[in-house]
Amino acid sequence: MTLLTLGINHKTAPISLRERVNFSPESLNHALNSLLKQPLVRGGVLLSTCNRTELYLSVEWRDSLYQQLIAWLCHYQRLSPNEVVTSLYWHHNNDAVSHLIRVASGLDSMVLGEPQILGQVKKAFAASQRVQPLPGELERLFQKAFSVAKRVRTETDIGASAVSVAFAACTLARQIFESLPELSVLLIGAGETIELVARHLSEHKIKRMVIANRTQERALSLASKVGAKAITLGQIEHCLADTDIVISSTASSLPIIGKSMVEYALKIRRNNQPMLFVDLSVPRDIEPEIAKLANAYLYSVDDLQAIIQHNLLQRKTAAIQAESIVQQESVNFMIWLQSQGAMETIRNYRIQAHQLRTDMTARALAAVERGENVEQVITQLAYKLTNRLLHMPTKSLQQAANEGDTARLQLLCESLGLDQQVE
């Protein structure tokens, strides 16, 4: 039995190839059934995200297996082997173990330490379990990966710092305001970045979230996902005074929020309450002069990039500690896996010995029933059983002695409980 990983990811292939290798959620069950029918494959998990497609397998290893799996992948995804072979990587046993743990821990992600991959690995594992029970070693491997990923998150700062502009904007808000759930947020735009911001903020139970967009239909679509209210860009001025945080990311060529608009909003706000403005757009959506106003805090995308770069350095430092945990836990898993192989060998040896005893006992009892001398039957049983049990150990001892293999001879003596010291 061999643990094997075969895959392609953002480090080895462009998105134009990754999207062709990708397995959609709708095709996953069919693909798994097809994969598990391949000769020598005992069980497997298929992980497919926008950044990677990987097969985690328990196999009976043959030199031809690698080409067999490539042929299956190319046939299933209608690709030529020449298109993918240089972008594929594969790992065996310990390397496969450490690779999965690194993936689950976010150490192999495009964004170092990102947490979403752990959920994706768990989904892939659950999907495989629904198709067919996994071999024990593969199930144990994934459970190990989940527990180590949790340990990495707990014992290191790999995920503590923001490394995306969306997450950095939310982190900035938490630093300025004591309690996010009591705040009102205005998001300008309805693209991918604003959607990520909206999802981050919704996790913090924001009291009121408003999404303003040039196209109201798009704003309504996003608002329905995060429990927000949708307005047009023309309505921003009327709700600005009731807003604590403004985060903007549009493709507008002109500023959407001007200094005079903010000055008026600040005048009618209670108790000089501050306002935070985060402008993620290039060109800028918010006039830079707003930063000169009292109680107005303005951050541009460049300001956030500085935060992100600092946080990336912190994550890289944490990753060194995380890699040490991964290496330690990978070794522990391989020790367990090897012990399972030894236990199987011992189990087979004991089964063989018990079968021999059963067969020879049956022959002895049959001889007694035929009227043969009981004492002679017992003596012959003991003699033959002893000879059969000693045959292979004796042969191995003689072979080691004839070959002058003292190390093997010493090991055999120790295994048989002999006190002899081999010179």
Coordinates of C-alpha atoms in Angstrom, one line a residue:
M1 CA 0.0 0.0 0.0
T2 CA 1.3 3.4 -1.0
L3 CA -0.1 6.9 -0.4
L4 CA 0.1 9.0 -3.5
T5 CA -0.7 12.6 -4.5
L6 CA -1.0 13.7 -8.1
G7 CA -1.9 17.3 -8.8
I8 CA -1.7 20.6 -10.5
N9 CA -1.9 24.0 -8.9
H10 CA -1.3 27.8 -9.2
K11 CA 2.4 27.3 -8.9
T12 CA 2.7 24.9 -11.8
A13 CA 0.0 26.0 -14.3
P14 CA -1.7 29.1 -15.5
I15 CA -5.4 29.6 -14.9
S16 CA -6.2 28.7 -18.6
L17 CA -5.0 25.2 -17.9
R18 CA -6.2 24.9 -14.3
E19 CA -9.8 25.7 -15.3
R20 CA -9.7 22.8 -17.9
V21 CA -8.4 20.3 -15.3
N22 CA -10.9 21.5 -12.7
F23 CA -13.8 19.2 -11.7
S24 CA -17.1 21.0 -11.2
P25 CA -19.2 20.1 -8.1
E26 CA -21.8 18.5 -10.4
S27 CA -19.2 16.1 -12.0
L28 CA -17.4 15.2 -8.8
N29 CA -19.3 12.0 -7.8
H30 CA -19.1 10.6 -11.3
A31 CA -15.4 11.5 -11.5
L32 CA -14.7 9.8 -8.2
N33 CA -16.6 6.6 -9.2
S34 CA -14.5 6.5 -12.4
L35 CA -11.3 7.1 -10.5
L36 CA -12.0 4.4 -8.0
K37 CA -12.5 1.8 -10.8
Q38 CA -9.0 2.3 -12.0
P39 CA -6.7 -0.8 -11.4
L40 CA -4.5 -0.6 -8.3
V41 CA -6.5 2.3 -6.8
R42 CA -7.8 1.3 -3.3
G43 CA -9.4 4.6 -2.4
G44 CA -9.1 8.3 -3.1
V45 CA -10.1 11.9 -2.5
L46 CA -10.5 14.4 -5.3
L47 CA -9.8 18.0 -4.3
S48 CA -10.6 20.6 -7.0
T49 CA -10.6 24.4 -6.4
C50 CA -9.8 27.4 -8.5
N51 CA -6.2 27.1 -7.6
R52 CA -5.6 23.4 -7.5
T53 CA -6.8 20.0 -8.6
E54 CA -5.3 17.1 -6.7
L55 CA -5.8 13.3 -6.3
Y56 CA -5.0 11.9 -2.9
L57 CA -4.9 8.1 -3.3
S58 CA -4.2 4.8 -1.5
V59 CA -2.7 2.5 -4.2
E60 CA -1.0 -0.7 -4.9
W61 CA 2.2 0.8 -6.4
R62 CA 3.4 -0.2 -9.8
D63 CA 5.8 1.7 -12.0
S64 CA 3.1 2.0 -14.6
L65 CA 0.6 3.7 -12.2
Y66 CA 1.7 7.2 -12.8
Q67 CA 1.1 7.0 -16.6
Q68 CA -2.1 5.2 -15.9
L69 CA -3.4 8.0 -13.7
I70 CA -2.4 10.7 -16.2
A71 CA -4.2 8.8 -18.9
W72 CA -7.3 8.7 -16.8
L73 CA -7.2 12.4 -16.0
C74 CA -6.6 13.4 -19.6
H75 CA -9.3 11.1 -20.9
Y76 CA -11.8 12.3 -18.3
Q77 CA -11.1 16.0 -18.9
R78 CA -10.5 15.6 -22.7
L79 CA -7.0 16.8 -22.6
S80 CA -3.8 15.7 -24.4
P81 CA -1.1 14.4 -22.0
N82 CA 1.3 16.8 -23.6
E83 CA -0.8 19.7 -22.4
V84 CA -0.6 18.8 -18.7
V85 CA 2.3 16.5 -18.0
T86 CA 4.9 19.2 -17.4
S87 CA 2.5 21.0 -15.0
L88 CA 1.8 17.9 -12.9
Y89 CA 3.5 16.9 -9.6
W90 CA 3.3 13.8 -7.6
H91 CA 4.3 12.8 -4.0
H92 CA 4.7 9.4 -2.3
N93 CA 4.1 8.4 1.3
N94 CA 5.8 10.9 3.6
D95 CA 5.9 13.6 0.9
A96 CA 2.2 13.0 0.2
V97 CA 1.4 13.2 3.9
S98 CA 3.3 16.5 4.4
H99 CA 1.8 18.0 1.2
L100 CA -1.8 17.4 2.3
I101 CA -1.1 18.8 5.8
R102 CA 0.5 21.9 4.2
V103 CA -2.4 22.4 1.9
A104 CA -5.0 22.0 4.7
S105 CA -3.0 24.5 6.8
G106 CA -2.9 27.1 4.1
L107 CA 0.9 26.9 3.7
D108 CA 0.6 26.0 0.0
S109 CA -2.0 28.6 -0.9
M110 CA -1.7 31.5 -3.3
V111 CA -2.4 33.7 -0.2
L112 CA -0.3 32.3 2.5
G113 CA -2.3 31.1 5.5
E114 CA -5.8 31.7 3.9
P115 CA -8.4 29.8 5.9
Q116 CA -10.9 28.8 3.1
I117 CA -8.8 25.9 1.8
L118 CA -9.4 23.9 5.0
G119 CA -13.1 24.0 4.4
Q120 CA -12.6 23.0 0.8
V121 CA -10.4 20.0 1.9
K122 CA -13.1 18.9 4.3
K123 CA -15.8 19.1 1.6
A124 CA -13.7 17.0 -0.7
F125 CA -13.1 14.4 2.1
A126 CA -16.9 14.2 2.8
A127 CA -17.7 13.9 -0.9
S128 CA -15.4 10.9 -1.2
Q129 CA -16.8 9.3 1.9
R130 CA -20.3 9.5 0.3
V131 CA -19.1 7.7 -2.8
Q132 CA -17.2 4.9 -1.1
P133 CA -15.8 4.1 2.4
L134 CA -12.1 5.2 2.4
P135 CA -9.3 2.8 3.3
G136 CA -8.3 3.3 7.0
E137 CA -4.9 4.8 6.2
L138 CA -6.5 7.5 3.9
E139 CA -9.2 8.4 6.4
R140 CA -6.7 8.6 9.2
L141 CA -4.5 10.8 7.0
F142 CA -7.2 13.4 6.4
Q143 CA -8.2 13.4 10.1
K144 CA -4.6 14.0 10.9
A145 CA -4.5 16.9 8.3
F146 CA -7.6 18.5 9.9
S147 CA -6.2 18.3 13.5
V148 CA -2.8 19.7 12.4
A149 CA -4.4 22.6 10.5
K150 CA -6.3 23.4 13.7
R151 CA -3.0 23.2 15.7
V152 CA -1.2 25.5 13.2
R153 CA -4.0 28.1 13.5
T154 CA -3.9 27.8 17.3
E155 CA -0.2 27.8 17.9
T156 CA 1.0 30.2 15.2
D157 CA -0.1 33.6 13.8
I158 CA -0.4 32.3 10.3
G159 CA -4.0 33.5 9.9
A160 CA -3.9 36.4 12.4
S161 CA -3.1 39.2 9.9
A162 CA -5.0 40.6 7.0
V163 CA -3.4 39.9 3.6
S164 CA -6.3 40.9 1.2
V165 CA -7.6 44.4 0.7
A166 CA -11.1 43.3 1.7
F167 CA -10.0 41.7 4.9
A168 CA -7.5 44.5 5.6
A169 CA -10.3 47.1 5.3
C170 CA -12.4 45.2 7.8
T171 CA -9.4 44.8 10.2
L172 CA -8.8 48.6 9.9
A173 CA -12.4 49.2 10.9
R174 CA -12.0 46.9 14.0
Q175 CA -9.0 48.9 15.0
I176 CA -10.7 52.3 14.9
F177 CA -14.1 51.4 16.3
E178 CA -14.7 49.5 19.6
S179 CA -17.7 47.5 18.5
L180 CA -18.5 46.7 14.9
P181 CA -22.0 45.3 15.5
E182 CA -23.2 48.8 16.6
L183 CA -22.0 50.5 13.4
S184 CA -23.6 51.5 10.1
V185 CA -21.6 50.7 7.0
L186 CA -22.0 52.1 3.4
L187 CA -20.4 50.0 0.7
I188 CA -20.0 51.7 -2.7
G189 CA -19.8 49.3 -5.7
A190 CA -21.0 45.7 -6.1
G191 CA -18.0 43.9 -7.6
E192 CA -15.9 41.0 -6.2
T193 CA -13.9 43.2 -3.7
I194 CA -17.0 44.8 -2.2
E195 CA -18.7 41.4 -2.0
L196 CA -15.8 40.1 0.0
V197 CA -15.9 43.1 2.3
A198 CA -19.6 42.6 2.7
R199 CA -19.2 39.0 3.6
H200 CA -16.4 39.8 6.2
L201 CA -18.6 42.5 7.8
S202 CA -21.7 40.4 7.9
E203 CA -19.8 37.9 10.0
H204 CA -19.4 40.6 12.6
K205 CA -23.2 41.2 12.7
I206 CA -23.1 44.8 11.5
K207 CA -26.2 46.8 12.7
R208 CA -26.9 48.3 9.3
M209 CA -25.3 47.8 5.9
V210 CA -26.1 49.7 2.8
I211 CA -24.8 48.9 -0.7
A212 CA -24.8 51.7 -3.3
N213 CA -24.1 50.9 -7.0
R214 CA -24.6 52.6 -10.3
T215 CA -26.7 49.6 -11.4
Q216 CA -29.3 49.0 -8.7
E217 CA -30.1 45.4 -9.8
R218 CA -26.6 44.4 -9.0
A219 CA -26.7 46.2 -5.7
L220 CA -30.0 44.4 -4.9
S221 CA -28.5 41.0 -5.8
L222 CA -25.5 41.5 -3.4
A223 CA -27.6 43.0 -0.7
S224 CA -29.9 40.0 -0.6
K225 CA -26.9 37.7 0.0
V226 CA -25.7 39.7 3.1
G227 CA -28.8 41.2 4.5
A228 CA -28.1 44.7 3.4
K229 CA -30.2 47.6 1.9
A230 CA -29.6 48.6 -1.7
I231 CA -29.5 52.2 -3.0
T232 CA -28.3 54.1 -6.1
L233 CA -25.2 56.3 -6.1
G234 CA -27.5 59.4 -6.2
Q235 CA -28.9 58.5 -2.8
I236 CA -25.5 58.4 -1.0
E237 CA -25.6 62.0 0.1
H238 CA -28.8 61.5 2.0
C239 CA -27.6 58.6 4.1
L240 CA -24.0 59.7 4.6
A241 CA -24.6 61.3 8.0
D242 CA -25.9 58.1 9.4
T243 CA -22.9 56.1 8.3
D244 CA -19.8 55.3 10.4
I245 CA -17.8 53.4 7.8
V246 CA -17.6 54.0 4.0
I247 CA -15.7 51.5 1.9
S248 CA -15.7 52.1 -1.9
S249 CA -14.5 50.1 -4.9
T250 CA -15.8 51.1 -8.3
A251 CA -14.6 51.7 -11.8
S252 CA -15.7 55.4 -11.8
S253 CA -13.3 57.8 -13.5
L254 CA -14.4 60.6 -11.1
P255 CA -14.7 60.9 -7.3
I256 CA -18.1 59.8 -6.0
I257 CA -17.7 61.3 -2.5
G258 CA -16.4 64.9 -2.3
K259 CA -15.1 67.0 0.6
S260 CA -18.2 69.2 0.9
M261 CA -20.5 66.2 1.1
V262 CA -18.5 64.8 4.0
E263 CA -18.2 68.2 5.8
Y264 CA -22.0 68.5 5.9
A265 CA -22.4 64.9 7.1
L266 CA -19.9 65.5 9.9
K267 CA -21.7 68.6 11.1
I268 CA -25.0 66.9 11.7
R269 CA -23.5 63.7 13.3
R270 CA -23.8 63.5 17.1
N271 CA -21.0 64.0 19.6
N272 CA -18.3 64.4 16.9
Q273 CA -18.5 60.8 16.0
P274 CA -15.7 59.8 13.7
M275 CA -16.1 58.5 10.2
L276 CA -13.8 56.0 8.5
F277 CA -13.3 56.1 4.7
V278 CA -11.5 53.3 2.9
D279 CA -11.0 53.9 -0.8
L280 CA -10.0 50.7 -2.7
S281 CA -10.4 52.3 -6.2
V282 CA -7.9 53.4 -8.7
P283 CA -8.7 56.2 -9.8
R284 CA -9.9 57.2 -6.4
D285 CA -13.6 57.3 -5.5
I286 CA -13.1 59.6 -2.5
E287 CA -11.5 63.0 -2.7
P288 CA -8.1 62.9 -0.8
E289 CA -8.8 66.3 0.8
I290 CA -11.3 64.5 3.1
A291 CA -8.3 63.3 5.2
K292 CA -7.8 66.9 6.4
L293 CA -11.2 67.0 8.1
A294 CA -11.5 66.5 11.8
N295 CA -13.0 63.1 12.8
A296 CA -12.6 61.8 9.2
Y297 CA -10.1 59.0 8.7
L298 CA -9.2 58.2 5.1
Y299 CA -7.2 55.3 3.8
S300 CA -6.3 54.6 0.2
V301 CA -5.5 51.2 -1.4
D302 CA -1.8 52.1 -1.1
D303 CA -2.2 52.5 2.7
L304 CA -3.8 49.1 2.8
Q305 CA -1.1 47.6 0.7
A306 CA 1.5 48.7 3.3
I307 CA -0.6 47.0 6.0
I308 CA -0.8 43.9 3.8
Q309 CA 2.9 43.7 3.1
H310 CA 3.7 44.1 6.8
N311 CA 1.2 41.3 7.6
L312 CA 2.6 39.1 4.9
L313 CA 6.0 39.3 6.6
Q314 CA 4.4 38.3 9.9
R315 CA 2.7 35.3 8.2
K316 CA 6.0 34.2 6.6
T317 CA 7.5 34.3 10.1
A318 CA 4.6 32.2 11.4
A319 CA 4.9 29.9 8.5
I320 CA 8.4 28.8 9.6
Q321 CA 6.9 27.7 12.9
A322 CA 4.0 26.0 11.1
E323 CA 6.4 24.1 8.8
S324 CA 8.1 22.7 11.8
I325 CA 4.7 21.5 13.1
V326 CA 3.9 19.9 9.7
Q327 CA 7.2 18.1 9.6
Q328 CA 6.8 16.7 13.1
E329 CA 3.2 15.6 12.5
S330 CA 4.1 14.0 9.2
V331 CA 6.8 11.9 10.8
N332 CA 4.3 10.9 13.5
F333 CA 1.8 9.8 10.9
M334 CA 4.3 7.7 9.0
I335 CA 5.4 6.0 12.2
W336 CA 1.8 5.0 12.8
L337 CA 1.4 3.9 9.2
Q338 CA 4.5 1.8 9.3
S339 CA 3.3 0.2 12.5
Q340 CA 0.1 -0.7 10.8
G341 CA 2.1 -2.6 8.2
A342 CA 4.0 -4.4 10.9
M343 CA 0.8 -5.3 12.6
E344 CA -0.6 -6.7 9.4
T345 CA 2.5 -8.9 8.9
I346 CA 2.3 -10.1 12.5
R347 CA -1.4 -10.9 12.1
N348 CA -0.7 -12.8 8.9
Y349 CA 2.1 -14.8 10.6
R350 CA -0.1 -15.7 13.5
I351 CA -3.0 -16.7 11.2
Q352 CA -0.5 -19.0 9.3
A353 CA 0.7 -20.6 12.5
H354 CA -2.8 -21.1 13.9
Q355 CA -3.8 -22.7 10.6
L356 CA -0.9 -25.0 10.7
R357 CA -1.8 -26.0 14.3
T358 CA -5.4 -26.6 13.3
D359 CA -4.5 -28.8 10.3
M360 CA -2.0 -30.9 12.2
T361 CA -4.3 -31.3 15.2
A362 CA -7.0 -32.6 12.9
R363 CA -4.6 -35.1 11.4
A364 CA -3.6 -36.3 14.8
L365 CA -7.2 -36.7 16.0
A366 CA -8.0 -38.6 12.8
A367 CA -5.1 -40.9 13.5
V368 CA -6.3 -41.5 17.1
E369 CA -9.8 -42.3 15.8
R370 CA -8.2 -44.9 13.4
G371 CA -6.8 -46.7 16.5
E372 CA -3.2 -45.6 16.3
N373 CA -1.1 -45.4 19.5
V374 CA -2.0 -42.2 21.2
E375 CA 1.5 -41.6 22.7
Q376 CA 3.1 -42.0 19.2
V377 CA 0.5 -39.7 17.6
I378 CA 1.2 -36.9 20.2
T379 CA 5.0 -37.4 19.8
Q380 CA 4.7 -37.1 16.0
L381 CA 2.4 -34.1 16.3
A382 CA 4.9 -32.3 18.5
Y383 CA 7.8 -33.3 16.2
K384 CA 6.2 -32.3 13.0
L385 CA 4.7 -29.0 14.4
T386 CA 8.1 -28.0 15.7
N387 CA 9.9 -28.8 12.4
R388 CA 7.3 -26.8 10.4
L389 CA 7.6 -23.8 12.7
L390 CA 11.4 -23.9 12.7
H391 CA 11.8 -24.5 9.0
M392 CA 11.8 -20.8 7.7
P393 CA 13.6 -19.3 10.7
T394 CA 16.3 -21.9 10.4
K395 CA 16.6 -21.4 6.6
S396 CA 16.9 -17.6 7.2
L397 CA 19.6 -18.1 9.9
Q398 CA 21.6 -20.4 7.6
Q399 CA 21.3 -18.0 4.6
A400 CA 22.5 -15.1 6.8
A401 CA 25.4 -17.1 8.1
N402 CA 26.5 -18.4 4.7
E403 CA 26.4 -14.8 3.3
G404 CA 28.3 -13.5 6.3
D405 CA 25.5 -11.0 7.0
T406 CA 26.2 -10.5 10.7
A407 CA 23.8 -7.6 11.1
R408 CA 20.9 -9.7 9.7
L409 CA 22.0 -12.7 11.8
Q410 CA 22.1 -10.6 14.9
L411 CA 18.6 -9.3 14.1
L412 CA 17.2 -12.8 13.6
C413 CA 18.7 -14.0 16.8
E414 CA 17.1 -11.1 18.7
S415 CA 13.8 -11.7 16.9
L416 CA 13.9 -15.4 18.0
G417 CA 14.8 -14.6 21.6
L418 CA 18.3 -16.1 21.3
D419 CA 21.1 -14.7 23.6
Q420 CA 23.9 -15.5 21.1
Q421 CA 26.1 -12.5 20.3
V422 CA 27.2 -12.6 16.6
E423 CA 30.9 -11.7 16.1

